[in-house]
Amino acid sequence: MSSQTVGETNTETVLHTAHLRKQYGAFTAVEDLSLQIQKGSVFGLLGPNGSGKTTTLGMVLGITHPSSGTFQWFQGRDNPPLKQRMGALLETPNFYPYLNALENLRLVAEIKSLSAPPYQEVLKTVNLHDRRRSPFKHYSLGMRQRLAIAAALLTDPEVLVLDEPTNGLDPQGIAEVRQIILDIARRGITVIMASHILAEVEKICDHVAVLRQGQLLYQGTVAGMVPGDSLWELGYEGAQELGPILQNAPSVAEAQPEDSLWLVKLHPAYDAAQLNRYLAEKGYYLKHLKERRSNLEAEFLKLVDQ
Amino acid sequence: MKLLRLEWLKLRRYRFFAISTLVMLLLVLLLLVFFGDINAFGQQPAEDGEGKQLTPLQEDFAALGLYQMPRAYANLAYLAGYFKFFAAILVILSVTNEFTFRTARQNIIDGLSRKQFFGSKLITMLLMALGLTLLSGVATLVMALGHEQPDSASYLKGLPVLAALFTEYLLCFSLAFLLAWTLKRGAAAILLFLLYYFILENILYFVLGEDLGQFLPMQPGRSLIEEPFTRLTKVDQIIGLAHQEGFPWKAFGLSWAYLALFFTAAYQLVLRRDL
């Protein structure tokens, strides 16, 4: 794929919602939610349980009727039909327990009117090929989750919608499912994933929307969730000597000692290389220079607890 | 066709469906074939005060004309009608399973429209009613051919009863269908269905009286096909019971009105509700 087509496809909006709202009696599950999800991104819908993630996915998947607001997939382009270009699962993997993996996939293919679905291929992708003839009811939770992903992949989708894909899995299952999702994303498929686990979103997603009690708190890149003024750790043989130099460095906004290190906050206009060069010119050679990202978990909690 | 294939894929491996269909078919056939051998007046020959046997009280149903055309259709249809409860449970489960397995929402997510989803269940129900009606019709034909008949024209004369039987099945299924969509839980829907059919409506009928009671939803189903035994045993002549001759248009019309109502209600529910 040439870089030009990448540039083109990146501009397409996969999902756009405008002021989506869902009201259950007096309870507002989702409030005025406007999202913009670009093609090729791995988009995380992050929030604690009950923050409206599943309700939001339910609305854009046609399961739940919005109380107000609108949404649009692929900028209204519906050829081939939307559901043929999308693989999606909501909450738990839902299959007929008395049917085996192959039969369940055949049903999905029938619904999507697929002529020659790649059953074997998708079953291999999710490591279920050996168990394809066992009934679904005998599957472990991890296998169920993987079958759901297999079903979602049947159409060779442009977008994959997942809801808490690692919920309830053991560590090995979590690792497997995450790896599968990353592999899928690498193929250029847009992934929209709801999760309440920050670390998961951080590991898998590049863009994120943070929800709390149905309200959108943040939307943007995962890196952007962290305020830009991160701290730098500076290490030098004679740590005390560094103090006055740092006070006078034009790039330094704030400097304070911590154990044998100095913690430095830079002026927005400067970067660490400039500071490093400045110190070297003055004859101070650092033995340690490391960015200390402000803790994502703390940022997330700060957002959610406001 | 797609919807039919879909339902077939869902049901063919569903063990309860396979077993109960088989059992139902067998029972219907056994009943229709062997009912003729049952003594119409109980096992013990009736006796008068002096121990002398009274005739013709020992005759079985076949001898009384159970399989005689043109009434054979009606006679056997009345018996076959009892199997609607069995089938109604299947109708309920075919709907509520989709909610229990949460496959209803997955079907929609995968690309079925709500209309198609509803349609697939409607087709299943119609086919079950049609299948049972045909079964009863074919069994009647076979049994009638095995017994001497007045003329071949009488075979056609009894046929409209099958339309009534089909309607009776559908009316019963439609209530089961609506309850299934409303309650989404198999056990609850089955329980409420049986409770209403056998108890609640009878109480309502009693409270409302016959004039109003005849318009209760399941009542037309009960009068679509006339109970044949009083006529067969000639008890009707003894107690002076009048028969309804001709096709039961009133019950038929009322049934289809309820059918339209129940199906529309269920459809609107599917369209409007969050799954």
Coordinates of C-alpha atoms in Angstrom, one line a residue:
Chain A
M1 CA 0.0 0.0 0.0
S2 CA 1.5 3.4 -1.0
S3 CA 1.7 6.1 1.6
Q4 CA -0.7 8.2 -0.4
T5 CA -3.6 5.7 0.0
V6 CA -2.8 5.5 3.7
G7 CA -3.1 9.3 3.8
E8 CA -6.4 9.1 2.0
T9 CA -8.0 6.4 4.0
N10 CA -7.0 8.0 7.3
T11 CA -9.3 10.9 6.5
E12 CA -12.4 8.8 6.3
T13 CA -14.7 8.9 9.2
V14 CA -15.8 5.4 10.2
L15 CA -18.3 6.4 12.9
H16 CA -19.7 9.8 13.7
T17 CA -22.2 10.4 16.5
A18 CA -23.9 13.7 17.2
H19 CA -25.5 14.5 20.6
L20 CA -26.5 10.8 21.3
R21 CA -28.6 10.5 24.4
K22 CA -30.3 7.5 26.0
Q23 CA -32.7 7.9 28.8
Y24 CA -34.1 5.1 30.9
G25 CA -36.9 6.7 32.8
A26 CA -35.3 9.3 35.1
F27 CA -31.9 7.8 34.5
T28 CA -29.7 9.2 31.8
A29 CA -27.4 6.4 30.6
V30 CA -25.7 8.5 27.9
E31 CA -25.7 12.3 27.6
D32 CA -25.0 14.4 24.6
L33 CA -22.3 12.1 23.2
S34 CA -20.5 13.3 20.0
L35 CA -17.8 11.0 18.8
Q36 CA -15.6 11.0 15.7
I37 CA -13.7 7.8 14.9
Q38 CA -11.3 7.8 12.0
K39 CA -10.5 4.9 9.7
G40 CA -7.5 2.9 10.8
S41 CA -7.6 3.9 14.4
V42 CA -7.9 1.7 17.4
F43 CA -10.4 3.5 19.4
G44 CA -11.0 2.9 23.1
L45 CA -14.2 3.7 24.8
L46 CA -13.0 3.9 28.4
G47 CA -15.0 4.3 31.6
P48 CA -15.9 2.6 34.8
N49 CA -18.8 0.0 34.8
G50 CA -22.1 1.7 34.3
S51 CA -20.6 4.7 32.5
G52 CA -22.6 4.1 29.3
K53 CA -20.1 2.3 27.1
T54 CA -22.4 -0.7 26.3
T55 CA -25.4 1.6 25.9
T56 CA -23.4 3.7 23.4
L57 CA -22.3 0.6 21.4
G58 CA -25.9 -0.8 21.6
M59 CA -27.2 2.4 20.0
V60 CA -24.7 2.5 17.1
L61 CA -25.2 -1.2 16.5
G62 CA -29.0 -0.8 16.2
I63 CA -29.9 -2.7 19.3
T64 CA -30.9 0.2 21.5
H65 CA -33.0 3.1 20.2
P66 CA -31.4 6.4 21.0
S67 CA -33.7 8.9 22.9
S68 CA -32.2 11.6 20.8
G69 CA -29.2 12.4 18.6
T70 CA -27.9 10.7 15.5
F71 CA -25.1 8.5 14.3
Q72 CA -23.7 7.6 11.0
W73 CA -21.4 4.9 9.8
F74 CA -18.9 5.4 6.9
Q75 CA -20.3 8.8 6.2
G76 CA -23.6 7.3 5.1
R77 CA -21.9 5.1 2.4
D78 CA -23.9 1.9 2.5
N79 CA -22.5 -0.2 -0.3
P80 CA -21.6 -3.0 0.4
P81 CA -24.2 -3.1 3.2
L82 CA -22.8 -1.8 6.5
K83 CA -23.2 -5.1 8.4
Q84 CA -21.2 -6.9 5.9
R85 CA -18.3 -4.6 6.5
M86 CA -18.6 -4.8 10.2
G87 CA -17.9 -7.4 12.8
A88 CA -19.3 -6.7 16.3
L89 CA -20.1 -8.2 19.6
L90 CA -21.8 -6.7 22.6
E91 CA -21.1 -7.7 26.2
T92 CA -20.9 -11.5 26.2
P93 CA -20.3 -13.7 23.2
N94 CA -23.8 -14.8 22.1
F95 CA -24.1 -18.1 20.3
Y96 CA -26.4 -21.1 20.1
P97 CA -25.1 -23.4 22.9
Y98 CA -26.1 -26.6 21.2
L99 CA -24.4 -25.8 17.9
N100 CA -20.6 -26.2 17.4
A101 CA -18.2 -23.4 16.3
L102 CA -18.6 -24.2 12.6
E103 CA -22.4 -24.4 12.7
N104 CA -22.6 -21.1 14.7
L105 CA -20.3 -19.4 12.1
R106 CA -22.4 -20.8 9.3
L107 CA -25.5 -19.1 10.8
V108 CA -23.6 -15.8 11.0
A109 CA -22.5 -16.2 7.4
E110 CA -26.1 -16.9 6.4
I111 CA -27.3 -13.7 8.1
K112 CA -24.6 -11.7 6.4
S113 CA -25.3 -13.4 3.0
L114 CA -21.7 -14.4 2.5
S115 CA -21.0 -16.7 -0.4
A116 CA -17.7 -18.3 0.5
P117 CA -16.8 -17.4 4.1
P118 CA -13.3 -18.3 5.3
Y119 CA -14.4 -20.5 8.1
Q120 CA -11.1 -22.4 8.5
E121 CA -9.0 -19.3 8.2
V122 CA -10.8 -17.3 10.9
L123 CA -10.9 -20.4 13.2
K124 CA -7.2 -20.7 12.8
T125 CA -6.7 -16.9 13.5
V126 CA -8.3 -17.3 16.9
N127 CA -6.8 -20.8 17.6
L128 CA -10.1 -22.6 17.7
H129 CA -9.6 -24.8 14.6
D130 CA -9.0 -27.9 16.7
R131 CA -12.2 -27.5 18.6
R132 CA -14.4 -26.4 15.8
R133 CA -16.7 -29.4 16.2
S134 CA -17.3 -29.1 19.9
P135 CA -20.6 -27.6 20.9
F136 CA -20.4 -24.0 22.1
K137 CA -21.8 -24.8 25.5
H138 CA -18.6 -26.8 26.3
Y139 CA -16.3 -23.9 25.5
S140 CA -14.4 -22.0 28.2
L141 CA -15.0 -18.2 28.5
G142 CA -11.8 -17.5 26.6
M143 CA -12.8 -19.8 23.7
R144 CA -16.2 -18.2 23.6
Q145 CA -14.6 -14.8 23.4
R146 CA -12.3 -16.0 20.6
L147 CA -15.2 -17.5 18.7
A148 CA -17.0 -14.2 18.9
I149 CA -13.9 -12.5 17.3
A150 CA -13.8 -15.2 14.7
A151 CA -17.4 -14.5 13.8
A152 CA -16.7 -10.8 13.6
L153 CA -13.8 -11.5 11.2
L154 CA -15.9 -13.7 8.9
T155 CA -16.7 -10.8 6.6
D156 CA -13.1 -9.5 6.4
P157 CA -14.5 -6.4 8.1
E158 CA -13.4 -2.8 7.8
V159 CA -14.4 -2.2 11.3
L160 CA -14.5 -4.3 14.4
V161 CA -16.6 -3.4 17.4
L162 CA -15.7 -5.1 20.7
D163 CA -17.2 -4.8 24.1
E164 CA -15.0 -5.6 27.1
P165 CA -13.2 -8.4 25.0
T166 CA -11.0 -9.5 27.9
N167 CA -13.6 -9.4 30.6
G168 CA -13.5 -12.4 32.9
L169 CA -10.6 -14.1 31.2
D170 CA -7.5 -15.5 32.9
P171 CA -4.2 -13.8 32.3
Q172 CA -3.3 -16.1 29.5
G173 CA -6.7 -15.6 27.8
I174 CA -6.3 -11.8 28.2
A175 CA -2.9 -11.9 26.6
E176 CA -4.2 -14.1 23.7
V177 CA -7.2 -11.9 23.0
R178 CA -5.1 -8.7 23.2
Q179 CA -2.6 -10.1 20.8
I180 CA -5.4 -11.1 18.3
I181 CA -6.8 -7.6 18.5
L182 CA -3.4 -6.0 17.9
D183 CA -2.9 -8.4 14.9
I184 CA -6.2 -7.3 13.5
A185 CA -5.4 -3.6 14.0
R186 CA -2.1 -4.1 12.2
R187 CA -4.1 -5.3 9.1
G188 CA -5.6 -1.8 8.9
I189 CA -9.0 -2.7 10.4
T190 CA -10.5 0.0 12.5
V191 CA -11.2 -1.3 16.0
I192 CA -13.7 0.3 18.4
M193 CA -13.3 -1.3 21.8
A194 CA -15.1 -0.6 25.1
S195 CA -13.1 -1.3 28.2
H196 CA -13.0 -0.3 31.9
I197 CA -9.4 -1.3 32.1
L198 CA -7.1 1.7 31.6
A199 CA -4.0 -0.4 31.0
E200 CA -5.7 -2.4 28.3
V201 CA -6.7 0.8 26.4
E202 CA -3.2 2.1 26.9
K203 CA -1.7 -1.1 25.4
I204 CA -4.1 -1.5 22.5
C205 CA -5.6 1.8 21.5
D206 CA -4.3 4.9 19.9
H207 CA -7.4 7.0 20.4
V208 CA -9.7 7.1 23.4
A209 CA -13.0 8.6 24.6
V210 CA -13.4 8.6 28.4
L211 CA -16.9 8.3 29.8
R212 CA -18.3 8.8 33.2
Q213 CA -22.0 8.5 34.1
G214 CA -22.8 8.9 30.4
Q215 CA -20.8 12.1 30.0
L216 CA -17.9 12.4 27.7
L217 CA -14.9 13.6 29.7
Y218 CA -12.1 13.4 27.2
Q219 CA -11.7 12.5 23.5
G220 CA -8.4 12.4 21.7
T221 CA -5.2 10.4 21.5
V222 CA -4.2 8.1 24.3
A223 CA -0.9 10.0 24.7
G224 CA -2.9 13.3 24.9
M225 CA -4.7 12.1 28.0
V226 CA -1.6 12.9 29.9
P227 CA -0.9 16.6 30.2
G228 CA 2.0 17.7 28.1
D229 CA 4.2 19.1 30.9
S230 CA 5.7 15.8 31.9
L231 CA 8.7 15.6 34.2
W232 CA 12.3 14.8 33.4
E233 CA 14.6 12.9 35.7
L234 CA 18.1 14.2 35.6
G235 CA 21.1 12.3 37.2
Y236 CA 24.5 13.7 37.8
E237 CA 27.5 12.6 39.8
G238 CA 27.4 15.5 42.2
A239 CA 23.7 16.1 42.3
Q240 CA 23.9 19.2 44.5
E241 CA 26.1 21.1 42.1
L242 CA 23.4 20.9 39.4
G243 CA 21.0 23.0 41.4
P244 CA 22.2 26.5 40.5
I245 CA 22.8 25.6 36.9
L246 CA 19.3 24.4 36.4
Q247 CA 18.0 27.6 38.1
N248 CA 19.6 29.6 35.3
A249 CA 18.9 27.3 32.3
P250 CA 16.4 29.0 30.0
S251 CA 14.6 25.8 29.2
V252 CA 13.8 24.9 32.8
A253 CA 10.5 26.1 34.3
E254 CA 10.8 24.2 37.6
A255 CA 13.5 22.1 39.2
Q256 CA 13.5 20.2 42.5
P257 CA 15.7 17.5 43.9
E258 CA 14.3 14.0 44.6
D259 CA 16.7 11.6 46.3
S260 CA 19.9 11.7 44.1
L261 CA 18.0 13.0 41.1
W262 CA 16.6 16.3 39.9
L263 CA 13.0 16.5 38.7
V264 CA 12.7 19.1 36.0
K265 CA 9.7 20.6 34.3
L266 CA 10.5 22.2 31.0
H267 CA 9.1 25.3 29.4
P268 CA 6.7 24.4 26.7
A269 CA 8.9 25.9 24.0
Y270 CA 11.9 23.6 24.8
D271 CA 12.6 20.0 24.7
A272 CA 15.0 17.7 26.6
A273 CA 17.7 17.7 23.9
Q274 CA 18.0 21.5 24.3
L275 CA 18.4 21.2 28.0
N276 CA 20.9 18.4 27.5
R277 CA 23.0 20.4 25.1
Y278 CA 22.9 23.4 27.4
L279 CA 24.2 21.4 30.3
A280 CA 26.9 19.8 28.2
E281 CA 28.1 23.1 27.0
K282 CA 28.5 24.2 30.6
G283 CA 30.5 21.1 31.2
Y284 CA 27.9 19.0 33.0
Y285 CA 27.5 15.6 31.5
L286 CA 24.3 13.8 32.6
K287 CA 24.5 10.1 33.4
H288 CA 20.7 9.8 33.5
L289 CA 18.0 11.5 31.5
K290 CA 14.6 10.0 31.5
E291 CA 11.0 11.2 30.9
R292 CA 8.7 10.4 33.8
R293 CA 5.3 10.3 32.3
S294 CA 2.8 11.4 34.8
N295 CA 0.9 8.3 35.8
L296 CA -1.9 7.4 33.4
E297 CA -3.8 5.6 36.0
A298 CA -3.8 8.7 38.2
E299 CA -4.8 10.9 35.2
F300 CA -7.7 8.6 34.5
L301 CA -8.8 8.6 38.1
K302 CA -8.5 12.4 38.2
L303 CA -10.7 12.6 35.1
V304 CA -13.3 10.2 36.4
D305 CA -13.4 11.4 40.0
Q306 CA -13.9 15.1 39.2
Chain B
M1 CA -35.8 -18.5 1.7
K2 CA -32.9 -17.0 3.6
L3 CA -35.0 -16.7 6.7
L4 CA -36.2 -20.3 6.3
R5 CA -32.7 -21.6 5.9
L6 CA -31.7 -19.6 9.0
E7 CA -34.5 -21.1 11.1
W8 CA -33.6 -24.6 9.8
L9 CA -29.9 -24.1 10.8
K10 CA -31.1 -23.0 14.3
L11 CA -33.6 -25.8 14.9
R12 CA -32.2 -28.9 13.3
R13 CA -29.6 -29.5 16.0
Y14 CA -31.9 -28.3 18.8
R15 CA -32.6 -31.6 20.5
F16 CA -35.9 -30.6 22.2
F17 CA -37.3 -29.5 18.9
A18 CA -36.3 -32.7 17.1
I19 CA -37.6 -35.0 19.9
S20 CA -40.8 -33.2 20.5
T21 CA -41.6 -33.0 16.8
L22 CA -41.1 -36.7 16.5
V23 CA -43.1 -37.5 19.5
M24 CA -45.9 -35.2 18.4
L25 CA -46.0 -36.7 14.9
L26 CA -46.1 -40.2 16.3
L27 CA -48.8 -39.4 18.8
V28 CA -51.0 -37.7 16.3
L29 CA -50.7 -40.6 13.9
L30 CA -51.3 -43.2 16.7
L31 CA -54.3 -41.3 17.9
L32 CA -55.9 -40.8 14.5
V33 CA -55.3 -44.4 13.5
F34 CA -56.2 -46.2 16.6
F35 CA -58.9 -44.0 18.1
G36 CA -61.4 -45.9 15.9
D37 CA -60.7 -49.1 17.9
I38 CA -61.7 -47.5 21.2
N39 CA -65.1 -48.6 22.5
A40 CA -67.2 -45.5 22.4
F41 CA -69.1 -46.4 25.6
G42 CA -66.3 -47.4 27.9
Q43 CA -64.7 -50.7 28.6
Q44 CA -67.6 -52.3 30.5
P45 CA -70.6 -53.2 28.3
A46 CA -73.6 -51.4 29.8
E47 CA -76.3 -53.6 31.2
D48 CA -79.8 -52.9 32.1
G49 CA -81.3 -53.8 35.5
E50 CA -81.8 -57.5 34.6
G51 CA -78.2 -58.1 33.5
K52 CA -79.1 -58.1 29.8
Q53 CA -76.8 -56.3 27.5
L54 CA -78.0 -53.2 25.8
T55 CA -77.1 -52.8 22.2
P56 CA -75.5 -51.0 20.4
L57 CA -73.5 -49.7 23.3
Q58 CA -70.4 -51.8 22.6
E59 CA -69.6 -50.3 19.3
D60 CA -66.2 -48.7 18.7
F61 CA -65.8 -45.3 17.1
A62 CA -64.9 -46.7 13.7
A63 CA -68.1 -48.6 13.6
L64 CA -70.0 -45.4 14.6
G65 CA -68.6 -43.7 11.6
L66 CA -65.5 -41.9 12.8
Y67 CA -63.8 -42.4 9.5
Q68 CA -66.9 -41.8 7.4
M69 CA -66.6 -39.0 4.9
P70 CA -67.4 -36.1 4.8
R71 CA -67.3 -35.9 8.6
A72 CA -64.1 -37.8 9.0
Y73 CA -62.0 -34.6 8.5
A74 CA -63.9 -32.9 11.3
N75 CA -63.9 -35.9 13.5
L76 CA -60.1 -36.4 13.3
A77 CA -59.4 -32.6 13.2
Y78 CA -61.1 -32.3 16.6
L79 CA -58.7 -34.9 18.0
A80 CA -55.7 -33.5 16.2
G81 CA -56.5 -30.1 17.7
Y82 CA -55.4 -31.3 21.1
F83 CA -51.8 -31.2 19.9
K84 CA -51.7 -27.5 19.5
F85 CA -50.5 -27.1 23.1
F86 CA -47.5 -29.2 22.5
A87 CA -46.7 -27.2 19.3
A88 CA -47.5 -23.9 21.1
I89 CA -44.6 -24.7 23.5
L90 CA -42.3 -25.1 20.6
V91 CA -43.5 -21.8 19.2
I92 CA -42.7 -20.1 22.5
L93 CA -39.3 -21.7 22.8
S94 CA -38.3 -20.8 19.2
V95 CA -38.8 -17.2 20.2
T96 CA -37.6 -17.1 23.8
N97 CA -34.5 -19.1 23.2
E98 CA -33.2 -16.2 21.1
F99 CA -33.5 -14.0 24.2
T100 CA -32.1 -16.6 26.6
F101 CA -29.1 -17.2 24.4
R102 CA -28.9 -13.4 23.7
T103 CA -28.8 -14.4 20.1
A104 CA -31.6 -12.0 19.2
R105 CA -29.4 -9.0 19.6
Q106 CA -26.5 -10.8 18.0
N107 CA -28.6 -11.6 14.9
I108 CA -29.5 -7.9 14.6
I109 CA -25.9 -6.9 15.1
D110 CA -24.8 -9.4 12.5
G111 CA -27.1 -7.8 10.0
L112 CA -30.6 -9.2 10.2
S113 CA -33.3 -6.4 10.3
R114 CA -35.9 -6.5 13.0
K115 CA -38.4 -7.2 10.3
Q116 CA -36.5 -10.2 9.0
F117 CA -36.0 -11.5 12.5
F118 CA -39.7 -11.3 13.3
G119 CA -40.4 -12.8 9.9
S120 CA -38.2 -15.8 10.5
K121 CA -40.2 -16.7 13.6
L122 CA -43.5 -16.0 11.9
I123 CA -42.6 -18.4 9.1
T124 CA -41.6 -21.1 11.6
M125 CA -45.0 -20.8 13.3
L126 CA -47.0 -20.8 10.0
L127 CA -45.1 -23.9 8.9
M128 CA -45.8 -25.7 12.1
A129 CA -49.5 -25.0 11.8
L130 CA -49.5 -26.0 8.2
G131 CA -47.6 -29.2 8.9
L132 CA -49.9 -30.3 11.6
T133 CA -52.9 -29.5 9.5
L134 CA -51.6 -31.4 6.5
L135 CA -50.7 -34.3 8.8
S136 CA -54.2 -34.5 10.1
G137 CA -55.6 -34.3 6.5
V138 CA -53.4 -37.0 5.1
A139 CA -54.0 -39.3 8.1
T140 CA -57.8 -38.8 7.6
L141 CA -57.5 -39.6 3.9
V142 CA -55.6 -42.8 4.6
M143 CA -58.0 -43.9 7.3
A144 CA -61.1 -43.0 5.3
L145 CA -59.8 -45.0 2.3
G146 CA -59.4 -48.0 4.6
H147 CA -63.1 -47.9 5.5
E148 CA -65.9 -48.1 3.1
Q149 CA -67.2 -44.8 1.8
P150 CA -70.4 -43.7 0.2
D151 CA -68.9 -41.7 -2.7
S152 CA -65.8 -39.8 -3.7
A153 CA -67.5 -36.4 -3.8
S154 CA -67.8 -36.6 0.0
Y155 CA -64.0 -36.4 0.2
L156 CA -64.0 -32.9 -1.1
K157 CA -67.0 -31.8 0.9
G158 CA -65.2 -32.2 4.2
L159 CA -62.1 -30.3 3.2
P160 CA -63.0 -26.8 4.5
V161 CA -62.7 -28.2 8.0
L162 CA -58.9 -28.3 7.4
A163 CA -59.0 -24.5 7.0
A164 CA -60.8 -24.3 10.3
L165 CA -58.2 -26.6 11.9
F166 CA -55.3 -24.4 10.5
T167 CA -57.0 -21.4 12.0
E168 CA -57.4 -23.1 15.3
Y169 CA -53.7 -23.9 15.4
L170 CA -52.8 -20.4 14.4
L171 CA -55.0 -18.7 16.9
C172 CA -53.5 -20.8 19.7
F173 CA -50.0 -20.2 18.4
S174 CA -50.6 -16.5 18.1
L175 CA -51.3 -16.1 21.8
A176 CA -48.2 -18.2 22.6
F177 CA -46.2 -16.1 20.1
L178 CA -47.3 -12.8 21.6
L179 CA -46.6 -13.9 25.1
A180 CA -43.1 -15.2 24.1
W181 CA -42.1 -11.8 22.6
T182 CA -43.5 -9.9 25.5
L183 CA -42.0 -12.0 28.3
K184 CA -38.8 -13.2 26.6
R185 CA -38.6 -16.0 29.1
G186 CA -39.6 -19.5 28.1
A187 CA -40.8 -20.8 31.4
A188 CA -42.8 -17.7 32.2
A189 CA -44.4 -17.6 28.7
I190 CA -45.4 -21.3 28.7
L191 CA -46.8 -21.0 32.2
L192 CA -48.8 -18.0 31.5
F193 CA -50.0 -19.4 28.2
L194 CA -51.3 -22.6 29.8
L195 CA -52.7 -20.7 32.8
Y196 CA -54.7 -18.4 30.5
Y197 CA -55.9 -21.0 28.1
F198 CA -57.1 -23.5 30.7
I199 CA -58.0 -21.3 33.7
L200 CA -58.1 -17.6 33.3
E201 CA -60.2 -17.4 30.2
N202 CA -62.7 -19.9 31.6
I203 CA -63.0 -17.7 34.7
L204 CA -63.4 -14.6 32.5
Y205 CA -66.0 -16.4 30.4
F206 CA -67.9 -17.3 33.5
V207 CA -67.8 -13.7 34.8
L208 CA -68.7 -12.1 31.5
G209 CA -71.4 -14.5 30.5
E210 CA -71.8 -16.1 27.2
D211 CA -72.8 -13.0 25.2
L212 CA -69.5 -11.2 25.9
G213 CA -67.5 -14.2 26.8
Q214 CA -67.7 -15.6 23.2
F215 CA -65.5 -12.7 22.1
L216 CA -62.6 -13.6 24.4
P217 CA -59.5 -14.3 22.3
M218 CA -59.3 -18.1 22.6
Q219 CA -63.1 -18.8 22.4
P220 CA -63.5 -18.8 18.6
G221 CA -60.8 -21.5 18.5
R222 CA -63.0 -23.7 20.7
S223 CA -66.0 -23.5 18.3
L224 CA -64.1 -23.8 15.0
I225 CA -64.4 -27.5 15.0
E226 CA -67.4 -29.1 16.6
E227 CA -67.0 -31.8 19.2
P228 CA -68.0 -34.9 17.2
F229 CA -68.7 -37.5 19.9
T230 CA -72.3 -36.5 20.9
R231 CA -73.2 -36.9 17.2
L232 CA -71.3 -40.1 16.8
T233 CA -72.8 -41.8 19.8
K234 CA -76.2 -40.3 18.9
V235 CA -76.4 -38.7 22.4
D236 CA -77.2 -35.5 20.6
Q237 CA -80.5 -37.0 19.5
I238 CA -81.3 -38.1 23.0
I239 CA -80.7 -34.8 24.6
G240 CA -81.9 -32.8 21.6
L241 CA -78.7 -30.9 20.9
A242 CA -78.7 -28.7 17.8
H243 CA -75.8 -28.9 15.4
Q244 CA -74.2 -26.1 13.6
E245 CA -74.3 -27.0 9.9
G246 CA -72.0 -25.4 7.3
F247 CA -68.7 -23.6 7.8
P248 CA -68.3 -21.7 11.2
W249 CA -67.8 -18.3 9.5
K250 CA -68.3 -16.3 12.7
A251 CA -65.6 -18.1 14.7
F252 CA -63.4 -18.1 11.6
G253 CA -63.7 -14.3 11.1
L254 CA -63.2 -13.6 14.8
S255 CA -60.1 -15.8 14.9
W256 CA -58.5 -14.0 12.0
A257 CA -59.3 -10.7 13.6
Y258 CA -57.4 -11.8 16.8
L259 CA -54.6 -13.2 14.7
A260 CA -54.1 -9.9 13.0
L261 CA -54.2 -8.1 16.3
F262 CA -51.7 -10.4 18.0
F263 CA -49.3 -10.5 15.2
T264 CA -49.4 -6.7 14.8
A265 CA -48.8 -6.3 18.5
A266 CA -45.9 -8.7 18.5
Y267 CA -44.4 -7.0 15.4
Q268 CA -44.7 -3.5 16.9
L269 CA -43.1 -4.8 20.1
V270 CA -40.1 -6.1 18.1
L271 CA -39.7 -2.9 16.1
R272 CA -39.9 -0.5 19.1
R273 CA -38.2 -2.3 21.9
D274 CA -34.5 -2.3 22.8
L275 CA -33.2 -5.8 22.4

